[in-house]
Amino acid sequence: MIRLRELLPLIGLLFFAFSGANAQTTTHAPLDFDGDGKTDHTVTRIENELLVWYVKPSTGAPDYAVQWGVSGDVATPADYDGDGKTDIAVWRPTLLSAYFYILESATGAVRVTEFGLIGDDPSVVADYDGDGRADLAVYRNAAPGGQSYFYYLGSANNPNDNITFVPWGAAGDLPATGDFDGDGRADFVVQRSEAGAGVFYLWQSTNGFAVFNYGLPTDLAAFADYDGDGKTDFAVVRAENLNYRWWIRRSIDGAIVNVPFGLSRNDFVTPGDYNGDRLADIAVWRPSVDPAQCFFYSRALVVPAVARVEWGIGTDYPAASFNVH
């Protein structure tokens, strides 16, 4: 393991280690700020160069707004303190470094941690050591011909703030994460274009290496647990004749299900568990120039009934899209 301050001089060293912490298998709905097991409809908005989060709680509590971040920050919401609630968080790149700014829901404390460099991708924040808390993480894409890396700062049994870095991926790959083997720890995955096909290279914390030829290079990866077996399912969203079509490979039986849902012209892909049944829902957010016509649309994989919730204005960004590539 290496210390944070020692990371940059050793950037070329290949080092790979997993924490020995016992994995916590409890999963939480993404963007669940109130801890009720449901994804809350959330958008972010730039107002006077500040980033404002607008949240519509699924409990029916009053809507609220939180100013957290500035223009140019990247939203990275996750449960960093392990209380079962999503924390509002951003990642801010600067000329020489980058910082995570986290508003912890358990105590209201503000946590600021230097981590990463400008050009990194912080959408890979996840629980890599299995302690029930999201770990600070970034993906660093290599120059052509070089080695790309995942970096994460484990929160379990790590009093010295050691950083784990994982050589995974090559120049031009798109990163993603999810728990594909169901061991309670996030796995490493990259999406690559090969001969006109989309190929996913997966390193699982328990089951090891796997390769999946799945979809097209232009598909959006929207990984989540759509079948409720505790494992992340491969899911891609494809633009077809101005519409979106979701292709989901269920890990429970290997079956591939495709569902037309959403408009490719301007919908944002926003998977989450909006009804609290512990299964990810297919979902999009549709902006409009009319503030009264911006809606989240969601449905379960096997139940065609569609839920619609009005929220946001046309220039907003839905927080649930932060890790969709």
PDB file of C-alpha atoms in Angstrom:
ATOM      1  CA  MET A   1       0.000   0.000   0.000  1.00  0.00           C
ATOM      2  CA  ILE A   2       1.153   3.592  -0.486  1.00  0.00           C
ATOM      3  CA  ARG A   3       0.427   6.816   1.269  1.00  0.00           C
ATOM      4  CA  LEU A   4      -1.535   9.596  -0.424  1.00  0.00           C
ATOM      5  CA  ARG A   5       1.438  11.913  -0.614  1.00  0.00           C
ATOM      6  CA  GLU A   6       3.527   9.147  -2.229  1.00  0.00           C
ATOM      7  CA  LEU A   7       1.107   8.404  -5.049  1.00  0.00           C
ATOM      8  CA  LEU A   8       2.302  10.659  -7.849  1.00  0.00           C
ATOM      9  CA  PRO A   9       5.976   9.577  -7.983  1.00  0.00           C
ATOM     10  CA  LEU A  10       4.869   5.927  -8.236  1.00  0.00           C
ATOM     11  CA  ILE A  11       2.253   6.358 -10.915  1.00  0.00           C
ATOM     12  CA  GLY A  12       3.887   3.762 -13.179  1.00  0.00           C
ATOM     13  CA  LEU A  13       4.129   1.034 -10.544  1.00  0.00           C
ATOM     14  CA  LEU A  14       1.702  -1.870 -10.933  1.00  0.00           C
ATOM     15  CA  PHE A  15       0.099  -2.536  -7.571  1.00  0.00           C
ATOM     16  CA  PHE A  16      -3.140  -4.311  -6.826  1.00  0.00           C
ATOM     17  CA  ALA A  17      -4.604  -5.235  -3.435  1.00  0.00           C
ATOM     18  CA  PHE A  18      -8.010  -5.785  -1.924  1.00  0.00           C
ATOM     19  CA  SER A  19      -8.917  -5.011   1.663  1.00  0.00           C
ATOM     20  CA  GLY A  20      -9.455  -7.950   3.981  1.00  0.00           C
ATOM     21  CA  ALA A  21     -12.520  -6.391   5.589  1.00  0.00           C
ATOM     22  CA  ASN A  22     -15.658  -8.465   5.924  1.00  0.00           C
ATOM     23  CA  ALA A  23     -18.045  -7.445   3.187  1.00  0.00           C
ATOM     24  CA  GLN A  24     -21.400  -5.942   4.054  1.00  0.00           C
ATOM     25  CA  THR A  25     -24.023  -7.315   1.691  1.00  0.00           C
ATOM     26  CA  THR A  26     -26.748  -4.765   2.483  1.00  0.00           C
ATOM     27  CA  THR A  27     -27.529  -2.637  -0.549  1.00  0.00           C
ATOM     28  CA  HIS A  28     -29.116   0.784  -0.621  1.00  0.00           C
ATOM     29  CA  ALA A  29     -31.092   2.553  -3.301  1.00  0.00           C
ATOM     30  CA  PRO A  30     -28.988   5.161  -5.115  1.00  0.00           C
ATOM     31  CA  LEU A  31     -29.870   8.787  -4.440  1.00  0.00           C
ATOM     32  CA  ASP A  32     -31.756   7.801  -1.260  1.00  0.00           C
ATOM     33  CA  PHE A  33     -31.200  10.876   0.899  1.00  0.00           C
ATOM     34  CA  ASP A  34     -33.806  10.020   3.548  1.00  0.00           C
ATOM     35  CA  GLY A  35     -32.997   6.335   4.040  1.00  0.00           C
ATOM     36  CA  ASP A  36     -36.432   4.933   3.162  1.00  0.00           C
ATOM     37  CA  GLY A  37     -35.066   2.538   0.547  1.00  0.00           C
ATOM     38  CA  LYS A  38     -36.282   4.572  -2.431  1.00  0.00           C
ATOM     39  CA  THR A  39     -34.395   6.739  -4.891  1.00  0.00           C
ATOM     40  CA  ASP A  40     -35.328  10.395  -4.436  1.00  0.00           C
ATOM     41  CA  HIS A  41     -35.960  12.478  -7.546  1.00  0.00           C
ATOM     42  CA  THR A  42     -33.018  14.871  -7.603  1.00  0.00           C
ATOM     43  CA  VAL A  43     -31.655  17.475  -9.991  1.00  0.00           C
ATOM     44  CA  THR A  44     -28.730  19.855  -9.742  1.00  0.00           C
ATOM     45  CA  ARG A  45     -28.779  23.422 -11.014  1.00  0.00           C
ATOM     46  CA  ILE A  46     -26.223  26.179 -11.516  1.00  0.00           C
ATOM     47  CA  GLU A  47     -27.375  29.410  -9.871  1.00  0.00           C
ATOM     48  CA  ASN A  48     -24.990  32.377  -9.751  1.00  0.00           C
ATOM     49  CA  GLU A  49     -22.032  30.027 -10.308  1.00  0.00           C
ATOM     50  CA  LEU A  50     -23.113  27.848  -7.375  1.00  0.00           C
ATOM     51  CA  LEU A  51     -24.340  24.248  -7.588  1.00  0.00           C
ATOM     52  CA  VAL A  52     -27.753  23.757  -5.974  1.00  0.00           C
ATOM     53  CA  TRP A  53     -29.300  20.336  -5.339  1.00  0.00           C
ATOM     54  CA  TYR A  54     -33.091  20.116  -5.563  1.00  0.00           C
ATOM     55  CA  VAL A  55     -34.515  17.019  -3.875  1.00  0.00           C
ATOM     56  CA  LYS A  56     -38.069  15.667  -3.913  1.00  0.00           C
ATOM     57  CA  PRO A  57     -38.153  13.129  -1.045  1.00  0.00           C
ATOM     58  CA  SER A  58     -39.920   9.848  -1.749  1.00  0.00           C
ATOM     59  CA  THR A  59     -41.365   9.927   1.782  1.00  0.00           C
ATOM     60  CA  GLY A  60     -43.644  12.809   0.832  1.00  0.00           C
ATOM     61  CA  ALA A  61     -41.730  15.222   3.052  1.00  0.00           C
ATOM     62  CA  PRO A  62     -41.403  18.792   1.747  1.00  0.00           C
ATOM     63  CA  ASP A  63     -39.146  19.376  -1.235  1.00  0.00           C
ATOM     64  CA  TYR A  64     -35.872  21.083  -0.387  1.00  0.00           C
ATOM     65  CA  ALA A  65     -32.748  22.602  -1.896  1.00  0.00           C
ATOM     66  CA  VAL A  66     -29.131  22.424  -0.727  1.00  0.00           C
ATOM     67  CA  GLN A  67     -26.365  24.634  -2.079  1.00  0.00           C
ATOM     68  CA  TRP A  68     -23.348  22.354  -2.345  1.00  0.00           C
ATOM     69  CA  GLY A  69     -20.600  22.919  -4.858  1.00  0.00           C
ATOM     70  CA  VAL A  70     -19.792  25.442  -7.546  1.00  0.00           C
ATOM     71  CA  SER A  71     -19.980  25.560 -11.323  1.00  0.00           C
ATOM     72  CA  GLY A  72     -17.503  23.050 -12.744  1.00  0.00           C
ATOM     73  CA  ASP A  73     -17.860  20.559  -9.884  1.00  0.00           C
ATOM     74  CA  VAL A  74     -18.849  16.969 -10.649  1.00  0.00           C
ATOM     75  CA  ALA A  75     -21.715  15.475  -8.633  1.00  0.00           C
ATOM     76  CA  THR A  76     -20.660  12.274  -6.816  1.00  0.00           C
ATOM     77  CA  PRO A  77     -23.546  11.337  -4.484  1.00  0.00           C
ATOM     78  CA  ALA A  78     -23.049   8.150  -2.434  1.00  0.00           C
ATOM     79  CA  ASP A  79     -23.256   6.850   1.142  1.00  0.00           C
ATOM     80  CA  TYR A  80     -19.798   7.756   2.416  1.00  0.00           C
ATOM     81  CA  ASP A  81     -20.575   7.552   6.149  1.00  0.00           C
ATOM     82  CA  GLY A  82     -22.451   4.235   6.124  1.00  0.00           C
ATOM     83  CA  ASP A  83     -25.718   5.417   7.678  1.00  0.00           C
ATOM     84  CA  GLY A  84     -27.892   4.055   4.870  1.00  0.00           C
ATOM     85  CA  LYS A  85     -28.492   7.499   3.382  1.00  0.00           C
ATOM     86  CA  THR A  86     -26.910   9.061   0.326  1.00  0.00           C
ATOM     87  CA  ASP A  87     -24.621  11.992   1.073  1.00  0.00           C
ATOM     88  CA  ILE A  88     -24.534  15.068  -1.128  1.00  0.00           C
ATOM     89  CA  ALA A  89     -21.032  15.282  -2.562  1.00  0.00           C
ATOM     90  CA  VAL A  90     -18.997  16.817  -5.367  1.00  0.00           C
ATOM     91  CA  TRP A  91     -15.547  16.360  -6.828  1.00  0.00           C
ATOM     92  CA  ARG A  92     -13.664  19.526  -7.719  1.00  0.00           C
ATOM     93  CA  PRO A  93     -10.634  19.448 -10.037  1.00  0.00           C
ATOM     94  CA  THR A  94      -8.043  22.200  -9.770  1.00  0.00           C
ATOM     95  CA  LEU A  95      -4.909  22.973 -11.743  1.00  0.00           C
ATOM     96  CA  LEU A  96      -2.651  20.732  -9.636  1.00  0.00           C
ATOM     97  CA  SER A  97      -5.002  18.457  -7.729  1.00  0.00           C
ATOM     98  CA  ALA A  98      -8.656  17.643  -7.000  1.00  0.00           C
ATOM     99  CA  TYR A  99     -10.877  17.452  -3.927  1.00  0.00           C
ATOM    100  CA  PHE A 100     -13.974  15.634  -2.749  1.00  0.00           C
ATOM    101  CA  TYR A 101     -16.419  17.792  -0.769  1.00  0.00           C
ATOM    102  CA  ILE A 102     -18.879  15.623   1.159  1.00  0.00           C
ATOM    103  CA  LEU A 103     -21.811  16.668   3.350  1.00  0.00           C
ATOM    104  CA  GLU A 104     -22.232  13.673   5.666  1.00  0.00           C
ATOM    105  CA  SER A 105     -25.873  12.916   6.445  1.00  0.00           C
ATOM    106  CA  ALA A 106     -25.133  11.100   9.710  1.00  0.00           C
ATOM    107  CA  THR A 107     -23.693  14.134  11.504  1.00  0.00           C
ATOM    108  CA  GLY A 108     -23.937  17.085   9.117  1.00  0.00           C
ATOM    109  CA  ALA A 109     -20.149  17.246   9.125  1.00  0.00           C
ATOM    110  CA  VAL A 110     -18.277  18.570   6.107  1.00  0.00           C
ATOM    111  CA  ARG A 111     -15.532  16.313   4.809  1.00  0.00           C
ATOM    112  CA  VAL A 112     -12.930  17.631   2.378  1.00  0.00           C
ATOM    113  CA  THR A 113     -10.330  15.228   0.998  1.00  0.00           C
ATOM    114  CA  GLU A 114      -7.697  15.799  -1.644  1.00  0.00           C
ATOM    115  CA  PHE A 115      -7.930  12.979  -4.165  1.00  0.00           C
ATOM    116  CA  GLY A 116      -7.236  12.715  -7.871  1.00  0.00           C
ATOM    117  CA  LEU A 117      -6.065  14.984 -10.656  1.00  0.00           C
ATOM    118  CA  ILE A 118      -7.741  17.105 -13.289  1.00  0.00           C
ATOM    119  CA  GLY A 119      -8.868  14.822 -16.114  1.00  0.00           C
ATOM    120  CA  ASP A 120      -9.744  11.934 -13.783  1.00  0.00           C
ATOM    121  CA  ASP A 121     -13.236  10.412 -13.750  1.00  0.00           C
ATOM    122  CA  PRO A 122     -14.820  10.369 -10.253  1.00  0.00           C
ATOM    123  CA  SER A 123     -18.012   8.589 -11.360  1.00  0.00           C
ATOM    124  CA  VAL A 124     -16.508   5.326 -10.064  1.00  0.00           C
ATOM    125  CA  VAL A 125     -17.012   6.116  -6.362  1.00  0.00           C
ATOM    126  CA  ALA A 126     -18.274   2.887  -4.757  1.00  0.00           C
ATOM    127  CA  ASP A 127     -17.738   0.525  -1.819  1.00  0.00           C
ATOM    128  CA  TYR A 128     -14.633  -1.390  -2.877  1.00  0.00           C
ATOM    129  CA  ASP A 129     -13.713  -2.820   0.533  1.00  0.00           C
ATOM    130  CA  GLY A 130     -17.153  -4.028   1.601  1.00  0.00           C
ATOM    131  CA  ASP A 131     -17.622  -2.035   4.803  1.00  0.00           C
ATOM    132  CA  GLY A 132     -20.919  -0.447   3.769  1.00  0.00           C
ATOM    133  CA  ARG A 133     -19.355   2.935   3.022  1.00  0.00           C
ATOM    134  CA  ALA A 134     -18.581   4.378  -0.399  1.00  0.00           C
ATOM    135  CA  ASP A 135     -14.874   4.902  -1.004  1.00  0.00           C
ATOM    136  CA  LEU A 136     -13.394   7.931  -2.711  1.00  0.00           C
ATOM    137  CA  ALA A 137     -12.318   6.801  -6.158  1.00  0.00           C
ATOM    138  CA  VAL A 138     -11.293   8.027  -9.591  1.00  0.00           C
ATOM    139  CA  TYR A 139     -10.457   6.422 -12.917  1.00  0.00           C
ATOM    140  CA  ARG A 140      -7.423   7.772 -14.765  1.00  0.00           C
ATOM    141  CA  ASN A 141      -7.382   7.183 -18.515  1.00  0.00           C
ATOM    142  CA  ALA A 142      -3.999   6.541 -20.041  1.00  0.00           C
ATOM    143  CA  ALA A 143      -2.306   8.155 -22.996  1.00  0.00           C
ATOM    144  CA  PRO A 144      -2.446   6.043 -26.175  1.00  0.00           C
ATOM    145  CA  GLY A 145      -0.625   2.770 -25.584  1.00  0.00           C
ATOM    146  CA  GLY A 146      -0.526   3.248 -21.828  1.00  0.00           C
ATOM    147  CA  GLN A 147      -2.115   1.636 -18.785  1.00  0.00           C
ATOM    148  CA  SER A 148      -5.257   3.121 -17.229  1.00  0.00           C
ATOM    149  CA  TYR A 149      -5.939   2.865 -13.481  1.00  0.00           C
ATOM    150  CA  PHE A 150      -8.651   2.823 -10.878  1.00  0.00           C
ATOM    151  CA  TYR A 151      -7.630   4.557  -7.629  1.00  0.00           C
ATOM    152  CA  TYR A 152      -9.589   4.309  -4.398  1.00  0.00           C
ATOM    153  CA  LEU A 153      -9.146   5.341  -0.791  1.00  0.00           C
ATOM    154  CA  GLY A 154     -10.503   2.466   1.281  1.00  0.00           C
ATOM    155  CA  SER A 155     -12.557   3.324   4.364  1.00  0.00           C
ATOM    156  CA  ALA A 156     -12.130  -0.066   6.110  1.00  0.00           C
ATOM    157  CA  ASN A 157      -9.126  -0.713   8.377  1.00  0.00           C
ATOM    158  CA  ASN A 158      -7.157   2.067   6.742  1.00  0.00           C
ATOM    159  CA  PRO A 159      -5.969   4.485   9.463  1.00  0.00           C
ATOM    160  CA  ASN A 160      -3.030   5.683   7.365  1.00  0.00           C
ATOM    161  CA  ASP A 161      -5.170   6.627   4.352  1.00  0.00           C
ATOM    162  CA  ASN A 162      -3.399   4.181   2.079  1.00  0.00           C
ATOM    163  CA  ILE A 163      -4.469   4.243  -1.555  1.00  0.00           C
ATOM    164  CA  THR A 164      -5.121   1.153  -3.632  1.00  0.00           C
ATOM    165  CA  PHE A 165      -4.540   1.510  -7.341  1.00  0.00           C
ATOM    166  CA  VAL A 166      -5.672  -1.068  -9.847  1.00  0.00           C
ATOM    167  CA  PRO A 167      -4.204  -1.272 -13.366  1.00  0.00           C
ATOM    168  CA  TRP A 168      -7.329  -1.884 -15.417  1.00  0.00           C
ATOM    169  CA  GLY A 169      -8.220  -0.560 -18.835  1.00  0.00           C
ATOM    170  CA  ALA A 170      -6.475   1.141 -21.718  1.00  0.00           C
ATOM    171  CA  ALA A 171      -6.586   4.510 -23.435  1.00  0.00           C
ATOM    172  CA  GLY A 172     -10.097   5.375 -24.577  1.00  0.00           C
ATOM    173  CA  ASP A 173     -11.916   2.878 -22.354  1.00  0.00           C
ATOM    174  CA  LEU A 174     -14.944   4.057 -20.384  1.00  0.00           C
ATOM    175  CA  PRO A 175     -15.046   3.045 -16.707  1.00  0.00           C
ATOM    176  CA  ALA A 176     -17.941   1.694 -14.696  1.00  0.00           C
ATOM    177  CA  THR A 177     -18.471  -0.161 -11.469  1.00  0.00           C
ATOM    178  CA  GLY A 178     -20.918  -2.475  -9.755  1.00  0.00           C
ATOM    179  CA  ASP A 179     -21.012  -5.611  -7.616  1.00  0.00           C
ATOM    180  CA  PHE A 180     -21.224  -8.272 -10.320  1.00  0.00           C
ATOM    181  CA  ASP A 181     -20.362 -11.275  -8.133  1.00  0.00           C
ATOM    182  CA  GLY A 182     -22.575 -10.298  -5.192  1.00  0.00           C
ATOM    183  CA  ASP A 183     -19.873 -10.305  -2.521  1.00  0.00           C
ATOM    184  CA  GLY A 184     -20.666  -6.820  -1.229  1.00  0.00           C
ATOM    185  CA  ARG A 185     -17.639  -5.215  -2.886  1.00  0.00           C
ATOM    186  CA  ALA A 186     -17.556  -3.089  -6.006  1.00  0.00           C
ATOM    187  CA  ASP A 187     -15.804  -4.590  -9.024  1.00  0.00           C
ATOM    188  CA  PHE A 188     -13.820  -2.917 -11.785  1.00  0.00           C
ATOM    189  CA  VAL A 189     -15.101  -2.766 -15.342  1.00  0.00           C
ATOM    190  CA  VAL A 190     -14.270  -0.869 -18.513  1.00  0.00           C
ATOM    191  CA  GLN A 191     -16.172  -0.607 -21.781  1.00  0.00           C
ATOM    192  CA  ARG A 192     -14.132  -0.852 -24.974  1.00  0.00           C
ATOM    193  CA  SER A 193     -14.885  -0.549 -28.672  1.00  0.00           C
ATOM    194  CA  GLU A 194     -13.590  -3.562 -30.599  1.00  0.00           C
ATOM    195  CA  ALA A 195     -14.414  -4.252 -34.256  1.00  0.00           C
ATOM    196  CA  GLY A 196     -17.659  -2.324 -34.039  1.00  0.00           C
ATOM    197  CA  ALA A 197     -18.841  -4.089 -30.884  1.00  0.00           C
ATOM    198  CA  GLY A 198     -18.992  -3.092 -27.248  1.00  0.00           C
ATOM    199  CA  VAL A 199     -16.773  -5.241 -25.031  1.00  0.00           C
ATOM    200  CA  PHE A 200     -16.731  -5.091 -21.237  1.00  0.00           C
ATOM    201  CA  TYR A 201     -13.624  -6.172 -19.335  1.00  0.00           C
ATOM    202  CA  LEU A 202     -14.493  -7.071 -15.768  1.00  0.00           C
ATOM    203  CA  TRP A 203     -12.337  -7.747 -12.720  1.00  0.00           C
ATOM    204  CA  GLN A 204     -14.429  -9.108  -9.855  1.00  0.00           C
ATOM    205  CA  SER A 205     -13.230  -9.044  -6.264  1.00  0.00           C
ATOM    206  CA  THR A 206     -14.258 -12.697  -5.763  1.00  0.00           C
ATOM    207  CA  ASN A 207     -14.829 -14.283  -9.172  1.00  0.00           C
ATOM    208  CA  GLY A 208     -11.884 -12.739 -10.986  1.00  0.00           C
ATOM    209  CA  PHE A 209     -11.560 -11.880 -14.674  1.00  0.00           C
ATOM    210  CA  ALA A 210     -14.364 -11.992 -17.241  1.00  0.00           C
ATOM    211  CA  VAL A 211     -15.040 -10.535 -20.692  1.00  0.00           C
ATOM    212  CA  PHE A 212     -18.510  -9.787 -22.058  1.00  0.00           C
ATOM    213  CA  ASN A 213     -19.257  -8.884 -25.657  1.00  0.00           C
ATOM    214  CA  TYR A 214     -22.366  -6.846 -25.101  1.00  0.00           C
ATOM    215  CA  GLY A 215     -23.958  -4.096 -27.116  1.00  0.00           C
ATOM    216  CA  LEU A 216     -22.431  -1.435 -29.313  1.00  0.00           C
ATOM    217  CA  PRO A 217     -19.620   1.024 -28.545  1.00  0.00           C
ATOM    218  CA  THR A 218     -22.127   3.891 -28.620  1.00  0.00           C
ATOM    219  CA  ASP A 219     -24.445   2.315 -26.045  1.00  0.00           C
ATOM    220  CA  LEU A 220     -24.763   3.908 -22.619  1.00  0.00           C
ATOM    221  CA  ALA A 221     -23.841   1.653 -19.694  1.00  0.00           C
ATOM    222  CA  ALA A 222     -26.574   1.778 -17.032  1.00  0.00           C
ATOM    223  CA  PHE A 223     -25.525  -1.018 -14.674  1.00  0.00           C
ATOM    224  CA  ALA A 224     -27.751  -1.831 -11.693  1.00  0.00           C
ATOM    225  CA  ASP A 225     -29.452  -4.791  -9.990  1.00  0.00           C
ATOM    226  CA  TYR A 226     -32.641  -5.062 -12.035  1.00  0.00           C
ATOM    227  CA  ASP A 227     -33.555  -8.629 -10.992  1.00  0.00           C
ATOM    228  CA  GLY A 228     -32.992  -8.289  -7.239  1.00  0.00           C
ATOM    229  CA  ASP A 229     -30.477 -11.118  -6.782  1.00  0.00           C
ATOM    230  CA  GLY A 230     -27.880  -8.905  -5.105  1.00  0.00           C
ATOM    231  CA  LYS A 231     -25.677  -8.754  -8.203  1.00  0.00           C
ATOM    232  CA  THR A 232     -25.241  -5.924 -10.680  1.00  0.00           C
ATOM    233  CA  ASP A 233     -26.679  -6.697 -14.108  1.00  0.00           C
ATOM    234  CA  PHE A 234     -25.092  -5.674 -17.378  1.00  0.00           C
ATOM    235  CA  ALA A 235     -27.394  -3.107 -18.941  1.00  0.00           C
ATOM    236  CA  VAL A 236     -26.917  -0.827 -21.913  1.00  0.00           C
ATOM    237  CA  VAL A 237     -29.191   1.803 -23.404  1.00  0.00           C
ATOM    238  CA  ARG A 238     -29.229   2.281 -27.164  1.00  0.00           C
ATOM    239  CA  ALA A 239     -30.608   5.070 -29.318  1.00  0.00           C
ATOM    240  CA  GLU A 240     -32.895   3.626 -32.000  1.00  0.00           C
ATOM    241  CA  ASN A 241     -34.919   5.893 -34.300  1.00  0.00           C
ATOM    242  CA  LEU A 242     -35.151   8.726 -31.750  1.00  0.00           C
ATOM    243  CA  ASN A 243     -36.075   6.297 -28.958  1.00  0.00           C
ATOM    244  CA  TYR A 244     -34.095   4.516 -26.277  1.00  0.00           C
ATOM    245  CA  ARG A 245     -34.057   0.742 -25.982  1.00  0.00           C
ATOM    246  CA  TRP A 246     -32.720  -0.881 -22.804  1.00  0.00           C
ATOM    247  CA  TRP A 247     -30.873  -4.195 -23.121  1.00  0.00           C
ATOM    248  CA  ILE A 248     -30.536  -5.865 -19.728  1.00  0.00           C
ATOM    249  CA  ARG A 249     -28.742  -9.149 -19.049  1.00  0.00           C
ATOM    250  CA  ARG A 250     -30.212 -10.613 -15.870  1.00  0.00           C
ATOM    251  CA  SER A 251     -27.523 -12.164 -13.696  1.00  0.00           C
ATOM    252  CA  ILE A 252     -30.066 -14.427 -12.008  1.00  0.00           C
ATOM    253  CA  ASP A 253     -30.584 -16.544 -15.145  1.00  0.00           C
ATOM    254  CA  GLY A 254     -28.501 -15.013 -17.959  1.00  0.00           C
ATOM    255  CA  ALA A 255     -31.606 -14.017 -19.920  1.00  0.00           C
ATOM    256  CA  ILE A 256     -31.454 -10.824 -21.975  1.00  0.00           C
ATOM    257  CA  VAL A 257     -34.477  -8.553 -21.836  1.00  0.00           C
ATOM    258  CA  ASN A 258     -34.963  -5.515 -24.050  1.00  0.00           C
ATOM    259  CA  VAL A 259     -37.401  -2.739 -23.232  1.00  0.00           C
ATOM    260  CA  PRO A 260     -38.139   0.391 -25.296  1.00  0.00           C
ATOM    261  CA  PHE A 261     -38.188   3.294 -22.865  1.00  0.00           C
ATOM    262  CA  GLY A 262     -37.312   6.951 -23.288  1.00  0.00           C
ATOM    263  CA  LEU A 263     -36.534   9.374 -26.084  1.00  0.00           C
ATOM    264  CA  SER A 264     -32.950   9.551 -27.282  1.00  0.00           C
ATOM    265  CA  ARG A 265     -33.254  13.170 -28.404  1.00  0.00           C
ATOM    266  CA  ASN A 266     -32.927  14.714 -24.950  1.00  0.00           C
ATOM    267  CA  ASP A 267     -33.813  12.216 -22.184  1.00  0.00           C
ATOM    268  CA  PHE A 268     -31.232  11.502 -19.485  1.00  0.00           C
ATOM    269  CA  VAL A 269     -30.826   7.883 -18.364  1.00  0.00           C
ATOM    270  CA  THR A 270     -31.486   7.741 -14.597  1.00  0.00           C
ATOM    271  CA  PRO A 271     -31.711   4.170 -13.224  1.00  0.00           C
ATOM    272  CA  GLY A 272     -32.640   3.782  -9.560  1.00  0.00           C
ATOM    273  CA  ASP A 273     -35.027   2.059  -7.171  1.00  0.00           C
ATOM    274  CA  TYR A 274     -37.875   4.563  -7.239  1.00  0.00           C
ATOM    275  CA  ASN A 275     -40.555   2.283  -5.740  1.00  0.00           C
ATOM    276  CA  GLY A 276     -38.473   0.698  -2.984  1.00  0.00           C
ATOM    277  CA  ASP A 277     -38.863  -2.944  -4.040  1.00  0.00           C
ATOM    278  CA  ARG A 278     -35.068  -3.529  -4.008  1.00  0.00           C
ATOM    279  CA  LEU A 279     -35.020  -3.914  -7.783  1.00  0.00           C
ATOM    280  CA  ALA A 280     -33.549  -1.200  -9.984  1.00  0.00           C
ATOM    281  CA  ASP A 281     -36.074   0.537 -12.210  1.00  0.00           C
ATOM    282  CA  ILE A 282     -35.664   1.622 -15.806  1.00  0.00           C
ATOM    283  CA  ALA A 283     -35.892   5.408 -15.703  1.00  0.00           C
ATOM    284  CA  VAL A 284     -35.258   8.632 -17.585  1.00  0.00           C
ATOM    285  CA  TRP A 285     -35.556  12.335 -16.873  1.00  0.00           C
ATOM    286  CA  ARG A 286     -37.064  14.421 -19.659  1.00  0.00           C
ATOM    287  CA  PRO A 287     -36.327  18.160 -19.643  1.00  0.00           C
ATOM    288  CA  SER A 288     -38.462  20.758 -21.370  1.00  0.00           C
ATOM    289  CA  VAL A 289     -38.356  24.483 -22.039  1.00  0.00           C
ATOM    290  CA  ASP A 290     -41.606  24.586 -20.064  1.00  0.00           C
ATOM    291  CA  PRO A 291     -40.664  24.242 -16.353  1.00  0.00           C
ATOM    292  CA  ALA A 292     -43.996  22.539 -15.694  1.00  0.00           C
ATOM    293  CA  GLN A 293     -43.219  19.812 -18.223  1.00  0.00           C
ATOM    294  CA  CYS A 294     -39.986  18.310 -16.868  1.00  0.00           C
ATOM    295  CA  PHE A 295     -40.626  14.748 -15.723  1.00  0.00           C
ATOM    296  CA  PHE A 296     -38.974  11.658 -14.327  1.00  0.00           C
ATOM    297  CA  TYR A 297     -40.396   8.498 -15.909  1.00  0.00           C
ATOM    298  CA  SER A 298     -39.734   5.091 -14.348  1.00  0.00           C
ATOM    299  CA  ARG A 299     -40.934   1.501 -14.596  1.00  0.00           C
ATOM    300  CA  ALA A 300     -39.878  -1.905 -13.306  1.00  0.00           C
ATOM    301  CA  LEU A 301     -38.172  -4.355 -15.634  1.00  0.00           C
ATOM    302  CA  VAL A 302     -41.081  -6.834 -15.661  1.00  0.00           C
ATOM    303  CA  VAL A 303     -44.007  -4.532 -14.827  1.00  0.00           C
ATOM    304  CA  PRO A 304     -44.929  -2.138 -17.656  1.00  0.00           C
ATOM    305  CA  ALA A 305     -46.755   0.434 -15.504  1.00  0.00           C
ATOM    306  CA  VAL A 306     -45.002   3.801 -15.788  1.00  0.00           C
ATOM    307  CA  ALA A 307     -44.670   6.293 -12.934  1.00  0.00           C
ATOM    308  CA  ARG A 308     -44.300   9.985 -13.773  1.00  0.00           C
ATOM    309  CA  VAL A 309     -43.045  12.696 -11.419  1.00  0.00           C
ATOM    310  CA  GLU A 310     -42.691  16.356 -12.372  1.00  0.00           C
ATOM    311  CA  TRP A 311     -39.402  17.812 -11.186  1.00  0.00           C
ATOM    312  CA  GLY A 312     -36.791  20.302 -12.309  1.00  0.00           C
ATOM    313  CA  ILE A 313     -36.385  22.817 -15.121  1.00  0.00           C
ATOM    314  CA  GLY A 314     -34.981  22.352 -18.597  1.00  0.00           C
ATOM    315  CA  THR A 315     -31.394  23.355 -17.810  1.00  0.00           C
ATOM    316  CA  ASP A 316     -31.029  21.068 -14.779  1.00  0.00           C
ATOM    317  CA  TYR A 317     -28.963  17.892 -14.570  1.00  0.00           C
ATOM    318  CA  PRO A 318     -30.418  14.736 -12.955  1.00  0.00           C
ATOM    319  CA  ALA A 319     -28.053  13.492 -10.260  1.00  0.00           C
ATOM    320  CA  ALA A 320     -28.904   9.841 -10.991  1.00  0.00           C
ATOM    321  CA  SER A 321     -27.048  10.160 -14.311  1.00  0.00           C
ATOM    322  CA  PHE A 322     -23.686  10.894 -12.709  1.00  0.00           C
ATOM    323  CA  ASN A 323     -22.287   7.396 -13.349  1.00  0.00           C
ATOM    324  CA  VAL A 324     -24.015   6.634 -16.669  1.00  0.00           C
ATOM    325  CA  HIS A 325     -21.584   6.689 -19.613  1.00  0.00           C
TER     326      HIS A 325
END
